[in-house]
Amino acid sequence: MLVYENTKAGFLDGALEAQLVPKIKQGYQSQGVGMGSPGEVRSWKNSLQYMHSVLSGSSVPSDAGVAIELKIPLTSKRIDFLVSGYDAADSANVVIIELKQWEGDSTERVETQDGIVKTALGGGIRETPHPSYQAASYAQLLSDFNITIREKPIELHILAYLHNFEAQHRETLDNDLYRPYIEQAPIYIRGDAKKLRAFLESQIDVGDDRENLYAMNEGKIRPAKSLQNSLLEMPEERDEFTLIDSQKVVFERAVELTRRCRRDGQKRTLIVDGGPGTGKTVVAINILAELIQNDMVAQYVSKNRAPREVYKEKLRGDKLVKEIEHLFTGAGSFVETESNTLPALIADEAHRLNEESTFFGRGENQIMEIINAAKFNVFFIDESQRVHIDDIGSKDEIEKHATELGAEIEESTLESQFHCNGSKGYIAWVDDVLQIRHTANADGFDLDFDLRVFDSPEALHAAIEAKNEQTRLSRVVAGYCWEWEKDGRADPDATDIEIGDYERSWNLDDSDPWAIAEGSIDEVGCIHTCQGLEFDYVGVIIGDDLKYRDGEIIVDHEARASTDRSLFGIKKMFDEEPEKAAEIAEELIKNTYRTLMTHGMNGCYLYCCDDELQEYLGTRIETISTTH
């Protein structure tokens, strides 16, 4: 969808008459989208003046197409500026220009991450994709999913124009570190206007009166054969993607419902209930790959970055196929998506969905937005894993919005257990121990599962390190009771968690998924970096937010770190609605430890900061060992 389109001549006239920004605003409003802050409006005025200067003295034909803000399939992202026409060989060409307001003195390289830089954004210095990476990824998305671009064909030429970026800082961005992306999308900075003009002239020899822009804008979306080939063998080559029992049943049902939606146009929602270790994410990834193979556009959706990044890496394996990047997206991506735009969306960890979809408070309800955006949607959910005060994901909430949007609803359940060595009994025992619910497993469970309490965090961590050398993947995690200091988040020498002589860093803030990153065995993960994942052995440090007093498990929300947003607003709620606040705090803190304790397939090692809780858990585990 285009916000603004015109010929080169019309664009230049509009700039001279100061009509461009009003027309862009009007274009946004016609699509029901706000243009943004006054700062964003000023940025547009600034950038368009530079593009006016580039085009006004050029030999680019006056009837060449010019467009501003083309929405990219499968995302809420838009391409800043496009110029279209034909070259001397009569090939259809579109030049994609990513415009940036960046200045050199506030921009720096990030050498430990792939395609990432730091610059001034949103009132601070933040990490963001390199402009060449950003432009190249947009072009890749268009090529992978827009049929017209592939079949006409339309050649895409991409670049980034940083018109405020001073020449003395060129080496910051135009650097070998980013060479693979710069070769795809060259960088033009302040003083490069003539070079940029010459490039446009070399690509646009004959005007098209916007013909190629319209063709792109109206092109149907369907996955490219190259993308299908990339995905074809990936799950088959990795044993961890094999489906068994109820997983296979849910997979086949989801694929069949998607086909039905394509045939009859009826909207459908499938709700899949699955406890810890039932393989929800494995089924979700298999559905994604299968739908892409069947010429249907689909995306894997989750609020948490951790499962998206980990399973994206696992799916790639050693192939490092960049094309699959855009098949994994966040839950806030569909605020502006029109109804039934996509054939299918696969929402994993649906219990973590929120109402407001962005940091700026936009969006109404993520569940509603996902259902609205696709003809078919499947939600994988475990209501007992809601761990954040903003989590709204429940079967009732999904059914409510599906009904309102005219979707037929089905429910299914995943039974097979992968975590905890295949035992529902252990999970029931955890529920009883944490006093979430009384179960028949109060005295134990019948399975070969390595469950221990350690006298010190040092001993626990050493045991998990040893298991990690013997098994596929083992990690230490903890309740969020220690501050995650901003200055040390990327520093492996910084320590956050201190318990006596035990000192460790929280998971480092870098581009690699913590659970599978090199060196992460030395760190400690939290619920936000491991939810939705599984380990062979998990070591759990229970902080002071969970205690044992007079036969009761009690929670202490004030022991949570201030950097943890999971209980943000709970103190105010305690002042206004103390009973409700206490109920929410108990549910979320207990759910957090239930989730952490059920993420080991073969074993769970525990250490408690609270002495009485340590003694209580030790006694409960001793009871198991003497009865089995």
Coordinates of N, CA and C in Angstrom, one line a residue, residues 259-335:
R259 N -6.1 -25.1 4.4 CA -6.6 -25.4 3.1 C -8.0 -25.1 2.9
R260 N -8.8 -25.5 3.9 CA -10.3 -25.2 3.9 C -10.5 -23.7 3.8
C261 N -9.8 -22.9 4.5 CA -10.0 -21.5 4.5 C -9.7 -21.0 3.1
R262 N -8.6 -21.5 2.5 CA -8.3 -21.1 1.1 C -9.4 -21.4 0.1
R263 N -10.0 -22.6 0.3 CA -11.0 -23.0 -0.6 C -12.4 -22.3 -0.4
D264 N -12.8 -22.1 0.8 CA -14.2 -21.6 1.0 C -14.2 -20.2 1.5
G265 N -13.1 -19.6 1.9 CA -13.0 -18.2 2.4 C -13.5 -18.0 3.8
Q266 N -13.9 -19.1 4.5 CA -14.3 -19.0 5.9 C -13.1 -18.8 6.8
K267 N -13.3 -17.9 7.7 CA -12.2 -17.6 8.7 C -12.3 -18.7 9.8
R268 N -11.1 -19.2 10.2 CA -11.1 -20.3 11.2 C -10.0 -20.0 12.2
T269 N -10.2 -20.4 13.5 CA -9.2 -20.3 14.6 C -9.1 -21.7 15.3
L270 N -7.8 -22.1 15.4 CA -7.6 -23.4 16.1 C -6.8 -23.0 17.4
I271 N -7.3 -23.5 18.6 CA -6.7 -23.2 19.9 C -6.1 -24.6 20.3
V272 N -4.8 -24.6 20.5 CA -4.1 -25.8 20.9 C -3.6 -25.6 22.4
D273 N -4.1 -26.4 23.3 CA -3.7 -26.4 24.7 C -2.6 -27.4 24.9
G274 N -1.5 -26.9 25.5 CA -0.4 -27.9 25.7 C 0.5 -27.4 26.9
G275 N 0.7 -28.3 27.8 CA 1.5 -28.0 29.0 C 3.0 -27.9 28.7
P276 N 3.8 -27.8 29.7 CA 5.3 -27.7 29.5 C 5.8 -29.0 28.8
G277 N 6.6 -28.7 27.7 CA 7.2 -29.9 27.1 C 6.4 -30.7 26.1
T278 N 5.2 -30.2 25.8 CA 4.4 -31.0 24.9 C 4.8 -30.7 23.4
G279 N 5.8 -29.9 23.2 CA 6.3 -29.7 21.8 C 5.5 -28.7 21.0
K280 N 4.9 -27.7 21.7 CA 4.1 -26.7 21.0 C 4.9 -26.0 19.9
T281 N 6.1 -25.6 20.2 CA 6.9 -24.8 19.3 C 7.3 -25.7 18.1
V282 N 7.7 -26.9 18.4 CA 8.1 -27.9 17.3 C 6.9 -28.0 16.3
V283 N 5.7 -28.2 16.8 CA 4.5 -28.3 15.9 C 4.3 -27.0 15.2
A284 N 4.5 -25.9 15.8 CA 4.3 -24.6 15.2 C 5.3 -24.4 14.0
I285 N 6.5 -24.8 14.2 CA 7.5 -24.6 13.2 C 7.2 -25.6 12.0
N286 N 6.8 -26.8 12.3 CA 6.4 -27.7 11.2 C 5.2 -27.2 10.4
I287 N 4.3 -26.6 11.1 CA 3.1 -26.0 10.3 C 3.6 -24.9 9.4
L288 N 4.5 -24.0 10.0 CA 5.0 -22.9 9.2 C 5.7 -23.4 7.9
A289 N 6.6 -24.4 8.0 CA 7.3 -24.9 6.9 C 6.4 -25.6 5.9
E290 N 5.4 -26.3 6.4 CA 4.5 -27.0 5.5 C 3.6 -26.0 4.7
L291 N 3.1 -25.0 5.3 CA 2.3 -24.0 4.6 C 3.1 -23.3 3.5
I292 N 4.3 -22.9 3.8 CA 5.1 -22.2 2.8 C 5.3 -23.2 1.6
Q293 N 5.5 -24.5 1.9 CA 5.7 -25.4 0.8 C 4.4 -25.5 -0.1
N294 N 3.3 -25.2 0.5 CA 2.0 -25.3 -0.2 C 1.6 -24.0 -0.7
D295 N 2.5 -23.1 -1.0 CA 2.2 -21.8 -1.7 C 1.4 -20.9 -0.8
M296 N 1.4 -21.1 0.5 CA 0.6 -20.2 1.4 C 1.5 -19.4 2.2
V297 N 1.3 -18.1 2.3 CA 2.1 -17.2 3.1 C 1.7 -17.4 4.6
A298 N 2.7 -17.7 5.4 CA 2.4 -17.9 6.8 C 3.6 -17.3 7.6
Q299 N 3.3 -16.9 8.9 CA 4.3 -16.4 9.8 C 4.2 -17.0 11.2
Y300 N 5.4 -17.3 11.8 CA 5.4 -17.7 13.2 C 5.4 -16.4 14.0
V301 N 4.5 -16.4 15.0 CA 4.4 -15.1 15.8 C 4.6 -15.5 17.3
S302 N 5.4 -14.7 18.0 CA 5.4 -14.8 19.5 C 5.8 -13.5 20.0
K303 N 5.3 -13.2 21.3 CA 5.7 -12.0 21.9 C 7.1 -12.0 22.3
N304 N 7.6 -13.2 22.9 CA 9.0 -13.3 23.3 C 9.9 -13.4 22.2
R305 N 11.0 -12.7 22.2 CA 12.1 -12.8 21.2 C 12.8 -14.2 21.3
A306 N 12.9 -14.7 22.5 CA 13.8 -15.9 22.7 C 13.4 -17.1 21.8
P307 N 12.1 -17.6 21.9 CA 11.8 -18.7 21.0 C 11.9 -18.4 19.5
R308 N 11.5 -17.2 19.1 CA 11.7 -16.8 17.7 C 13.1 -17.0 17.3
E309 N 14.0 -16.4 18.0 CA 15.4 -16.4 17.6 C 16.0 -17.8 17.7
V310 N 15.7 -18.5 18.8 CA 16.3 -19.9 18.9 C 15.8 -20.8 17.8
Y311 N 14.5 -20.8 17.6 CA 14.0 -21.8 16.6 C 14.4 -21.3 15.1
K312 N 14.5 -20.0 14.9 CA 15.0 -19.6 13.6 C 16.4 -20.1 13.4
E313 N 17.3 -20.0 14.4 CA 18.6 -20.5 14.3 C 18.6 -22.1 14.1
K314 N 17.8 -22.7 14.8 CA 17.7 -24.2 14.7 C 17.2 -24.6 13.3
L315 N 16.3 -23.9 12.8 CA 15.7 -24.2 11.5 C 16.8 -24.0 10.4
R316 N 17.5 -23.0 10.6 CA 18.6 -22.7 9.6 C 19.7 -23.8 9.7
G317 N 20.0 -24.2 10.9 CA 21.2 -25.1 11.0 C 22.4 -24.3 10.6
D318 N 23.2 -25.0 9.8 CA 24.5 -24.4 9.3 C 24.3 -23.6 8.0
K319 N 23.1 -23.6 7.5 CA 22.9 -23.0 6.2 C 22.8 -21.5 6.2
L320 N 22.5 -20.9 7.4 CA 22.5 -19.5 7.5 C 21.6 -18.8 6.4
V321 N 20.4 -19.3 6.2 CA 19.6 -18.8 5.1 C 18.9 -17.6 5.6
K322 N 19.3 -16.4 5.1 CA 18.7 -15.1 5.5 C 17.3 -15.0 5.1
E323 N 16.9 -15.7 4.1 CA 15.5 -15.6 3.6 C 14.4 -15.9 4.6
I324 N 14.7 -16.7 5.6 CA 13.7 -17.1 6.6 C 13.5 -16.1 7.7
E325 N 14.3 -15.0 7.7 CA 14.3 -14.0 8.8 C 12.9 -13.5 9.0
H326 N 12.2 -13.2 7.9 CA 10.9 -12.5 8.0 C 9.7 -13.4 8.2
L327 N 10.0 -14.7 8.3 CA 8.9 -15.7 8.6 C 8.7 -15.7 10.2
F328 N 9.5 -15.0 10.9 CA 9.4 -15.0 12.4 C 9.2 -13.5 12.8
T329 N 8.1 -13.3 13.5 CA 7.8 -11.9 13.8 C 7.2 -11.7 15.2
G330 N 7.2 -10.5 15.7 CA 6.7 -10.3 17.0 C 5.2 -10.1 17.0
A331 N 4.6 -10.2 18.2 CA 3.1 -10.2 18.3 C 2.5 -8.8 18.0
G332 N 3.3 -7.8 18.0 CA 2.8 -6.4 17.8 C 2.9 -6.0 16.3
S333 N 3.1 -6.9 15.4 CA 3.3 -6.6 14.0 C 2.1 -6.3 13.2
F334 N 0.9 -6.5 13.8 CA -0.3 -6.5 13.0 C -1.3 -5.4 13.3
V335 N -0.8 -4.4 14.0 CA -1.7 -3.2 14.4 C -2.3 -2.6 13.1

